[in-house]
Coordinates of N, CA and C in Angstrom, one line a residue:
M1 N -41.9 -73.9 -182.4 CA -40.8 -73.0 -182.1 C -41.3 -72.0 -181.0
G2 N -40.3 -71.7 -180.1 CA -40.6 -70.8 -179.1 C -40.1 -69.4 -179.5
V3 N -39.9 -68.5 -178.5 CA -39.4 -67.2 -178.8 C -38.0 -67.3 -179.3
H4 N -37.6 -66.5 -180.2 CA -36.2 -66.4 -180.8 C -35.7 -67.7 -181.3
G5 N -36.6 -68.5 -181.9 CA -36.3 -69.7 -182.5 C -36.0 -70.9 -181.6
A6 N -36.1 -70.8 -180.3 CA -35.9 -71.9 -179.4 C -37.1 -72.9 -179.4
T7 N -36.9 -74.1 -179.3 CA -38.0 -75.1 -179.3 C -38.4 -75.4 -177.9
Q8 N -39.7 -75.6 -177.7 CA -40.3 -75.9 -176.4 C -40.0 -77.4 -176.1
P9 N -39.6 -77.7 -174.9 CA -39.4 -79.2 -174.6 C -40.8 -79.9 -174.7
P10 N -40.8 -81.1 -175.2 CA -42.0 -81.8 -175.3 C -42.7 -82.1 -173.9
M11 N -44.0 -82.0 -173.8 CA -44.7 -82.3 -172.6 C -44.5 -83.8 -172.3
R12 N -44.3 -84.1 -171.0 CA -44.1 -85.4 -170.6 C -45.5 -86.0 -170.5
R13 N -45.7 -87.2 -171.0 CA -47.0 -87.9 -170.9 C -46.7 -89.3 -170.5
G14 N -47.7 -89.9 -169.9 CA -47.5 -91.3 -169.5 C -47.6 -91.5 -168.0
P15 N -47.2 -92.6 -167.5 CA -47.4 -93.0 -166.1 C -46.5 -92.2 -165.1
A16 N -45.3 -91.9 -165.5 CA -44.4 -91.3 -164.6 C -44.9 -90.0 -164.0
P17 N -45.3 -89.0 -164.8 CA -45.9 -87.8 -164.2 C -47.1 -88.0 -163.4
L18 N -48.0 -88.9 -163.8 CA -49.2 -89.2 -163.0 C -48.8 -89.9 -161.7
A19 N -47.8 -90.8 -161.7 CA -47.4 -91.4 -160.5 C -46.8 -90.4 -159.5
A20 N -46.0 -89.4 -160.1 CA -45.5 -88.4 -159.2 C -46.5 -87.5 -158.6
A21 N -47.5 -87.2 -159.4 CA -48.7 -86.3 -158.9 C -49.5 -87.1 -157.9
A22 N -49.7 -88.4 -158.1 CA -50.4 -89.2 -157.2 C -49.6 -89.3 -155.9
G23 N -48.3 -89.5 -156.0 CA -47.5 -89.6 -154.8 C -47.5 -88.3 -154.0
A24 N -47.5 -87.2 -154.7 CA -47.5 -85.9 -154.0 C -48.9 -85.7 -153.3
M25 N -50.0 -86.1 -154.0 CA -51.3 -86.0 -153.4 C -51.4 -86.9 -152.2
A26 N -50.9 -88.1 -152.3 CA -50.9 -89.0 -151.1 C -50.1 -88.5 -150.0
A27 N -48.9 -87.9 -150.3 CA -48.1 -87.3 -149.2 C -48.8 -86.2 -148.5
A28 N -49.5 -85.3 -149.3 CA -50.2 -84.2 -148.7 C -51.4 -84.7 -147.9
A29 N -52.0 -85.7 -148.3 CA -53.1 -86.3 -147.5 C -52.6 -86.9 -146.2
A30 N -51.5 -87.7 -146.3 CA -50.9 -88.2 -145.1 C -50.5 -87.2 -144.2
D31 N -49.9 -86.1 -144.7 CA -49.4 -85.0 -143.9 C -50.6 -84.3 -143.2
S32 N -51.7 -84.2 -143.8 CA -52.9 -83.6 -143.2 C -53.5 -84.5 -142.1
L33 N -53.2 -85.8 -142.2 CA -53.8 -86.7 -141.2 C -52.8 -87.0 -140.0
I34 N -51.5 -87.2 -140.4 CA -50.5 -87.5 -139.3 C -49.3 -86.6 -139.4
G35 N -49.4 -85.5 -140.2 CA -48.3 -84.6 -140.3 C -48.1 -83.9 -139.0
P36 N -47.0 -83.2 -138.8 CA -46.7 -82.6 -137.5 C -47.8 -81.7 -137.0
S37 N -48.4 -80.8 -137.7 CA -49.4 -79.9 -137.2 C -50.7 -80.7 -136.8
A38 N -51.1 -81.6 -137.7 CA -52.2 -82.4 -137.4 C -52.0 -83.3 -136.1
L39 N -50.8 -83.9 -136.1 CA -50.5 -84.8 -134.9 C -50.6 -83.9 -133.6
F40 N -49.9 -82.8 -133.7 CA -49.9 -81.9 -132.5 C -51.4 -81.6 -132.1
G41 N -52.2 -81.2 -133.0 CA -53.5 -80.8 -132.7 C -54.4 -81.9 -132.2
H42 N -54.3 -83.1 -132.9 CA -55.2 -84.2 -132.6 C -54.8 -84.8 -131.2
T43 N -53.5 -84.9 -130.9 CA -53.2 -85.5 -129.7 C -53.5 -84.6 -128.5
T44 N -53.4 -83.3 -128.7 CA -53.7 -82.4 -127.6 C -55.2 -82.4 -127.3
V45 N -56.0 -82.4 -128.4 CA -57.5 -82.4 -128.2 C -57.9 -83.8 -127.6
L46 N -57.3 -84.8 -128.0 CA -57.6 -86.2 -127.5 C -57.4 -86.2 -126.0
M47 N -56.3 -85.6 -125.5 CA -56.0 -85.7 -124.1 C -56.9 -84.9 -123.1
V48 N -57.5 -83.9 -123.6 CA -58.4 -83.0 -122.7 C -59.5 -83.9 -122.1
P49 N -60.3 -84.6 -122.9 CA -61.3 -85.4 -122.2 C -60.8 -86.5 -121.3
V50 N -59.6 -87.1 -121.7 CA -59.0 -88.1 -120.9 C -58.7 -87.6 -119.5
Y51 N -58.0 -86.5 -119.4 CA -57.7 -85.9 -118.1 C -58.9 -85.4 -117.4
A52 N -59.9 -84.9 -118.2 CA -61.1 -84.4 -117.5 C -61.9 -85.5 -116.8
V53 N -61.9 -86.7 -117.4 CA -62.6 -87.8 -116.8 C -61.9 -88.3 -115.6
M54 N -60.5 -88.3 -115.7 CA -59.7 -88.8 -114.5 C -59.8 -87.8 -113.4
A55 N -59.9 -86.5 -113.7 CA -59.9 -85.5 -112.7 C -61.2 -85.3 -112.1
F56 N -62.3 -85.2 -112.9 CA -63.6 -84.8 -112.4 C -64.6 -85.9 -112.3
A57 N -64.3 -87.1 -112.8 CA -65.2 -88.3 -112.6 C -64.4 -89.5 -112.3
P58 N -63.6 -89.5 -111.2 CA -62.7 -90.6 -111.0 C -63.3 -91.9 -110.7
S59 N -64.6 -91.9 -110.2 CA -65.2 -93.2 -109.9 C -66.0 -93.7 -111.1
S60 N -66.0 -93.0 -112.3 CA -66.8 -93.5 -113.4 C -66.1 -94.6 -114.1
K61 N -66.9 -95.4 -114.9 CA -66.4 -96.5 -115.7 C -65.4 -96.0 -116.7
A62 N -65.6 -94.8 -117.3 CA -64.7 -94.2 -118.3 C -63.3 -94.0 -117.6
A63 N -63.3 -93.5 -116.4 CA -62.0 -93.2 -115.8 C -61.3 -94.5 -115.5
R64 N -62.0 -95.5 -115.0 CA -61.4 -96.8 -114.7 C -60.9 -97.4 -116.0
W65 N -61.6 -97.3 -117.1 CA -61.2 -97.8 -118.4 C -59.9 -97.1 -118.8
V66 N -59.8 -95.8 -118.7 CA -58.6 -95.0 -119.1 C -57.4 -95.5 -118.3
A67 N -57.7 -95.7 -117.0 CA -56.5 -96.1 -116.1 C -56.1 -97.6 -116.3
S68 N -57.0 -98.4 -116.8 CA -56.6 -99.8 -116.9 C -56.4 -100.4 -118.3
S69 N -57.0 -99.7 -119.3 CA -56.8 -100.2 -120.6 C -55.5 -99.9 -121.3
P70 N -54.9 -100.8 -122.0 CA -53.7 -100.5 -122.8 C -54.0 -99.7 -124.1
A71 N -55.2 -99.4 -124.4 CA -55.6 -98.8 -125.7 C -54.9 -97.5 -125.9
L72 N -55.1 -96.6 -124.9 CA -54.5 -95.3 -125.1 C -53.0 -95.2 -125.2
P73 N -52.3 -95.9 -124.2 CA -50.8 -96.0 -124.4 C -50.4 -96.6 -125.7
L74 N -51.1 -97.6 -126.2 CA -50.7 -98.2 -127.5 C -51.0 -97.3 -128.6
A75 N -52.1 -96.5 -128.5 CA -52.4 -95.5 -129.6 C -51.2 -94.5 -129.6
F76 N -50.8 -94.1 -128.5 CA -49.7 -93.1 -128.5 C -48.4 -93.7 -129.0
C77 N -48.2 -95.0 -128.7 CA -47.0 -95.7 -129.3 C -47.0 -95.7 -130.8
V78 N -48.2 -96.0 -131.3 CA -48.4 -96.1 -132.8 C -48.2 -94.7 -133.4
L79 N -48.8 -93.7 -132.8 CA -48.6 -92.3 -133.3 C -47.1 -91.9 -133.2
Y80 N -46.5 -92.2 -132.1 CA -45.1 -91.9 -132.0 C -44.2 -92.6 -133.1
A81 N -44.5 -93.9 -133.3 CA -43.8 -94.6 -134.3 C -44.0 -94.0 -135.7
L82 N -45.2 -93.6 -136.0 CA -45.5 -93.0 -137.3 C -44.8 -91.7 -137.5
Q83 N -44.8 -90.9 -136.4 CA -44.2 -89.6 -136.4 C -42.6 -89.7 -136.5
L84 N -42.1 -90.8 -135.9 CA -40.7 -91.0 -135.9 C -40.3 -91.4 -137.4
V85 N -41.1 -92.2 -138.0 CA -40.8 -92.5 -139.5 C -40.9 -91.2 -140.3
H86 N -41.9 -90.4 -140.0 CA -42.0 -89.1 -140.8 C -40.8 -88.2 -140.5
A87 N -40.4 -88.1 -139.3 CA -39.3 -87.3 -138.9 C -38.0 -87.8 -139.5
A88 N -37.9 -89.1 -139.6 CA -36.6 -89.7 -140.2 C -36.6 -89.5 -141.7
T89 N -37.8 -89.6 -142.3 CA -37.8 -89.5 -143.8 C -37.8 -88.1 -144.4
V90 N -38.6 -87.2 -143.8 CA -38.8 -85.9 -144.3 C -38.6 -84.8 -143.3
G91 N -38.5 -85.1 -142.0 CA -38.4 -84.1 -141.0 C -37.0 -83.7 -140.5
G92 N -36.0 -84.2 -141.1 CA -34.7 -83.8 -140.8 C -34.1 -84.4 -139.5
L93 N -34.6 -85.5 -139.1 CA -34.2 -86.2 -137.8 C -32.7 -86.4 -137.8
F94 N -32.1 -87.0 -138.8 CA -30.7 -87.3 -138.8 C -29.8 -86.1 -138.9
Q95 N -30.3 -85.0 -139.6 CA -29.5 -83.8 -139.7 C -29.4 -83.1 -138.3
V96 N -30.5 -83.2 -137.5 CA -30.5 -82.6 -136.2 C -29.8 -83.4 -135.2
L97 N -29.9 -84.7 -135.3 CA -29.2 -85.6 -134.3 C -27.7 -85.6 -134.5
Q98 N -27.2 -85.4 -135.7 CA -25.7 -85.4 -135.9 C -25.0 -84.4 -135.0
P99 N -25.4 -83.1 -134.9 CA -24.7 -82.2 -134.0 C -24.9 -82.6 -132.5
I100 N -26.0 -83.2 -132.2 CA -26.2 -83.6 -130.8 C -25.2 -84.7 -130.5
V101 N -25.1 -85.7 -131.3 CA -24.2 -86.8 -131.1 C -22.7 -86.3 -131.1
S102 N -22.4 -85.4 -132.0 CA -21.1 -84.8 -132.0 C -20.8 -84.0 -130.7
S103 N -21.7 -83.3 -130.2 CA -21.5 -82.6 -129.0 C -21.3 -83.5 -127.8
V104 N -22.0 -84.6 -127.8 CA -21.8 -85.6 -126.7 C -20.4 -86.2 -126.8
M105 N -20.0 -86.6 -128.0 CA -18.7 -87.2 -128.2 C -17.6 -86.3 -127.9
S106 N -17.8 -85.0 -128.1 CA -16.7 -84.0 -127.8 C -16.7 -83.5 -126.4
S107 N -17.7 -83.8 -125.6 CA -17.8 -83.3 -124.3 C -17.0 -84.2 -123.3
P108 N -16.2 -83.6 -122.4 CA -15.5 -84.4 -121.5 C -16.4 -85.3 -120.5
I109 N -17.6 -84.8 -120.3 CA -18.5 -85.6 -119.4 C -19.6 -86.3 -120.2
L110 N -19.4 -86.3 -121.5 CA -20.4 -87.0 -122.4 C -21.8 -86.4 -122.3
A111 N -21.9 -85.1 -122.2 CA -23.2 -84.4 -122.1 C -23.4 -83.6 -123.4
P112 N -24.7 -83.6 -123.9 CA -24.9 -82.9 -125.1 C -25.0 -81.4 -124.9
D113 N -24.8 -80.7 -125.9 CA -24.8 -79.2 -125.9 C -26.3 -78.8 -126.0
L114 N -26.7 -77.9 -125.1 CA -28.0 -77.4 -125.1 C -28.5 -76.7 -126.4
T115 N -27.6 -76.0 -127.0 CA -27.9 -75.4 -128.3 C -28.2 -76.4 -129.4
A116 N -27.4 -77.5 -129.4 CA -27.7 -78.6 -130.3 C -29.1 -79.2 -130.1
I117 N -29.4 -79.4 -128.8 CA -30.7 -80.0 -128.5 C -31.9 -79.0 -128.9
A118 N -31.6 -77.7 -128.7 CA -32.6 -76.7 -129.0 C -32.9 -76.7 -130.5
A119 N -32.0 -77.1 -131.3 CA -32.2 -77.1 -132.8 C -33.3 -78.1 -133.1
V120 N -33.5 -79.1 -132.3 CA -34.6 -80.1 -132.5 C -35.9 -79.4 -132.7
F121 N -36.1 -78.3 -132.0 CA -37.4 -77.6 -132.0 C -37.5 -76.6 -133.2
S122 N -36.5 -76.6 -134.0 CA -36.7 -75.8 -135.2 C -37.4 -76.6 -136.4
S123 N -37.6 -77.8 -136.1 CA -38.3 -78.7 -137.1 C -39.7 -79.0 -136.6
P124 N -40.7 -78.7 -137.4 CA -42.1 -79.1 -136.9 C -42.2 -80.6 -136.7
A125 N -41.6 -81.4 -137.6 CA -41.7 -82.9 -137.4 C -41.1 -83.3 -136.1
L126 N -40.0 -82.8 -135.7 CA -39.3 -83.2 -134.5 C -40.0 -82.6 -133.3
T127 N -40.6 -81.4 -133.4 CA -41.3 -80.8 -132.3 C -42.6 -81.6 -132.0
A128 N -43.3 -82.1 -133.1 CA -44.4 -82.9 -132.9 C -44.1 -84.3 -132.3
L129 N -42.9 -84.8 -132.7 CA -42.4 -86.1 -132.1 C -42.2 -85.9 -130.6
T130 N -41.5 -84.8 -130.3 CA -41.3 -84.5 -128.9 C -42.6 -84.3 -128.1
W131 N -43.5 -83.6 -128.7 CA -44.8 -83.4 -128.1 C -45.5 -84.7 -127.7
V132 N -45.6 -85.6 -128.7 CA -46.2 -86.9 -128.4 C -45.4 -87.6 -127.3
H133 N -44.1 -87.5 -127.3 CA -43.3 -88.1 -126.3 C -43.7 -87.5 -124.9
L134 N -43.8 -86.2 -124.8 CA -44.1 -85.6 -123.5 C -45.6 -85.9 -123.1
L135 N -46.5 -85.9 -124.0 CA -47.9 -86.3 -123.7 C -48.0 -87.7 -123.1
T136 N -47.2 -88.6 -123.7 CA -47.2 -90.0 -123.3 C -46.6 -90.1 -121.8
L137 N -45.5 -89.4 -121.6 CA -44.9 -89.4 -120.3 C -45.9 -88.8 -119.2
D138 N -46.5 -87.6 -119.6 CA -47.4 -87.0 -118.7 C -48.6 -87.8 -118.4
F139 N -49.1 -88.5 -119.4 CA -50.2 -89.4 -119.2 C -49.9 -90.5 -118.3
F140 N -48.7 -91.1 -118.4 CA -48.3 -92.2 -117.5 C -48.2 -91.7 -116.0
Q141 N -47.7 -90.5 -115.9 CA -47.6 -89.9 -114.6 C -49.0 -89.7 -114.0
A142 N -49.9 -89.1 -114.8 CA -51.3 -88.9 -114.4 C -52.0 -90.2 -114.0
R143 N -51.8 -91.2 -114.9 CA -52.4 -92.5 -114.6 C -51.8 -93.2 -113.3
T144 N -50.6 -93.0 -113.1 CA -50.0 -93.5 -111.8 C -50.6 -92.8 -110.6
V145 N -50.7 -91.5 -110.7 CA -51.3 -90.7 -109.7 C -52.8 -91.2 -109.4
F146 N -53.5 -91.3 -110.5 CA -54.9 -91.7 -110.4 C -55.1 -93.1 -109.8
I147 N -54.3 -94.1 -110.2 CA -54.4 -95.4 -109.6 C -54.0 -95.4 -108.2
D148 N -52.9 -94.7 -107.9 CA -52.4 -94.7 -106.5 C -53.4 -94.0 -105.6
G149 N -54.0 -92.9 -106.1 CA -55.1 -92.3 -105.3 C -56.3 -93.2 -105.0
L150 N -56.6 -94.0 -106.0 CA -57.7 -94.9 -105.7 C -57.3 -95.9 -104.6
Q151 N -56.1 -96.4 -104.7 CA -55.6 -97.4 -103.7 C -55.5 -96.8 -102.3
W152 N -55.0 -95.6 -102.2 CA -54.8 -94.9 -100.9 C -56.1 -94.2 -100.4
G153 N -57.1 -94.0 -101.3 CA -58.3 -93.3 -100.9 C -58.0 -91.8 -100.7
V154 N -57.1 -91.2 -101.6 CA -56.9 -89.8 -101.5 C -57.3 -89.1 -102.7
P155 N -57.7 -87.8 -102.6 CA -58.1 -87.0 -103.8 C -57.0 -86.8 -104.8
T156 N -57.3 -86.9 -106.1 CA -56.3 -86.8 -107.1 C -56.6 -85.7 -108.2
S157 N -57.7 -85.1 -108.1 CA -58.1 -84.2 -109.2 C -57.0 -83.2 -109.5
H158 N -56.6 -82.5 -108.4 CA -55.6 -81.4 -108.6 C -54.3 -82.0 -109.1
S159 N -53.9 -83.1 -108.7 CA -52.6 -83.7 -109.1 C -52.7 -84.2 -110.5
V160 N -53.8 -84.8 -110.9 CA -54.0 -85.2 -112.3 C -54.0 -84.0 -113.3
F161 N -54.6 -82.9 -112.8 CA -54.6 -81.7 -113.6 C -53.1 -81.2 -113.8
L162 N -52.4 -81.2 -112.7 CA -51.0 -80.7 -112.7 C -50.2 -81.6 -113.6
C163 N -50.4 -82.9 -113.6 CA -49.7 -83.9 -114.5 C -50.0 -83.5 -116.0
F164 N -51.2 -83.1 -116.3 CA -51.5 -82.7 -117.6 C -50.8 -81.4 -118.0
M165 N -50.7 -80.5 -117.1 CA -50.1 -79.2 -117.5 C -48.6 -79.2 -117.2
F166 N -48.1 -79.8 -116.1 CA -46.7 -79.6 -115.7 C -46.0 -80.9 -115.3
G167 N -46.6 -82.1 -115.7 CA -45.9 -83.3 -115.5 C -45.5 -83.6 -114.1
P168 N -44.2 -83.5 -113.9 CA -43.6 -83.9 -112.6 C -44.2 -83.2 -111.4
L169 N -44.7 -82.0 -111.6 CA -45.3 -81.3 -110.5 C -46.6 -82.0 -110.0
G170 N -47.3 -82.7 -110.9 CA -48.4 -83.5 -110.5 C -48.0 -84.6 -109.6
L171 N -46.9 -85.3 -110.0 CA -46.5 -86.4 -109.1 C -46.1 -85.8 -107.7
M172 N -45.4 -84.7 -107.7 CA -45.0 -84.1 -106.4 C -46.2 -83.7 -105.6
S173 N -47.2 -83.2 -106.3 CA -48.5 -82.8 -105.6 C -49.2 -84.0 -105.0
H174 N -49.2 -85.1 -105.8 CA -49.8 -86.3 -105.3 C -49.1 -86.8 -104.0
F175 N -47.8 -86.9 -104.1 CA -47.1 -87.4 -102.9 C -47.3 -86.6 -101.7
I176 N -47.4 -85.3 -101.9 CA -47.7 -84.4 -100.7 C -49.1 -84.6 -100.2
T177 N -50.0 -84.7 -101.2 CA -51.4 -85.0 -100.8 C -51.5 -86.3 -100.0
R178 N -50.9 -87.3 -100.5 CA -50.9 -88.6 -99.8 C -50.3 -88.5 -98.4
K179 N -49.3 -87.8 -98.3 CA -48.6 -87.6 -96.9 C -49.6 -86.9 -96.0
V180 N -50.1 -85.8 -96.5 CA -51.0 -85.0 -95.7 C -52.2 -85.8 -95.3
A181 N -52.8 -86.5 -96.2 CA -54.0 -87.4 -95.9 C -53.6 -88.4 -94.9
S182 N -52.4 -89.0 -95.0 CA -52.0 -90.0 -94.0 C -51.8 -89.4 -92.6
V183 N -51.2 -88.2 -92.5 CA -51.1 -87.5 -91.2 C -52.5 -87.2 -90.6
L184 N -53.4 -86.7 -91.4 CA -54.7 -86.3 -90.9 C -55.4 -87.6 -90.5
A185 N -55.3 -88.7 -91.2 CA -55.9 -89.9 -90.8 C -55.4 -90.4 -89.5
M186 N -54.1 -90.3 -89.3 CA -53.5 -90.7 -88.0 C -54.0 -89.9 -86.9
Q187 N -54.2 -88.6 -87.1 CA -54.7 -87.7 -86.0 C -56.1 -88.0 -85.6
K188 N -56.9 -88.5 -86.6 CA -58.3 -88.8 -86.3 C -58.5 -90.1 -85.6
Q189 N -57.5 -91.0 -85.6 CA -57.6 -92.3 -85.0 C -57.6 -92.1 -83.5
P190 N -58.4 -92.8 -82.7 CA -58.4 -92.7 -81.3 C -57.1 -93.3 -80.7
A191 N -56.6 -92.7 -79.7 CA -55.3 -93.2 -79.1 C -55.6 -94.6 -78.5
V192 N -54.7 -95.5 -78.7 CA -54.9 -96.8 -78.1 C -54.2 -96.9 -76.8
A193 N -54.9 -97.2 -75.8 CA -54.3 -97.2 -74.4 C -53.4 -98.4 -74.3
S194 N -52.2 -98.1 -73.7 CA -51.3 -99.2 -73.6 C -51.7 -100.1 -72.4
L195 N -51.5 -101.3 -72.5 CA -51.9 -102.3 -71.4 C -50.8 -102.5 -70.5

């Protein structure tokens, strides 16, 4: 009997509470490995040496491996897929997408509302998903710059760094660098006398 004659509910025993506790512990462990905060931190830290080797050791075996191997892009694809599942199951993906889809459908030019898109960043799971998306795109830009620089024989360190920090500005920097290098090379060539 409890206070004022009320009876205490019986304690639950058996496999159901244990399974629930085990499930909660597994979810916490998974969240610490691939949860939004962990994913954000791990992917950011992973990219620093990748960009460093492409920017500061472009002729090294490691840089050439980074540029030619599918391993890193595939790893990002897997991380993205895992985070997408996480966002869809516990991260509120569908709740956030519904206003975006509604804003597109109600717009005369089928454009989403910026406020609806900004709501994506109110969810850590969706912010981490977007972060992996951006890192992947920036990496492909940097890789394109790196490979193109090797083919054209132009320096790429500054452009690779810009790809890491500002994505498209790295591409623009590389195209400017390539053009300047081409003009300088043309000026150094001796004039060919016409016959």
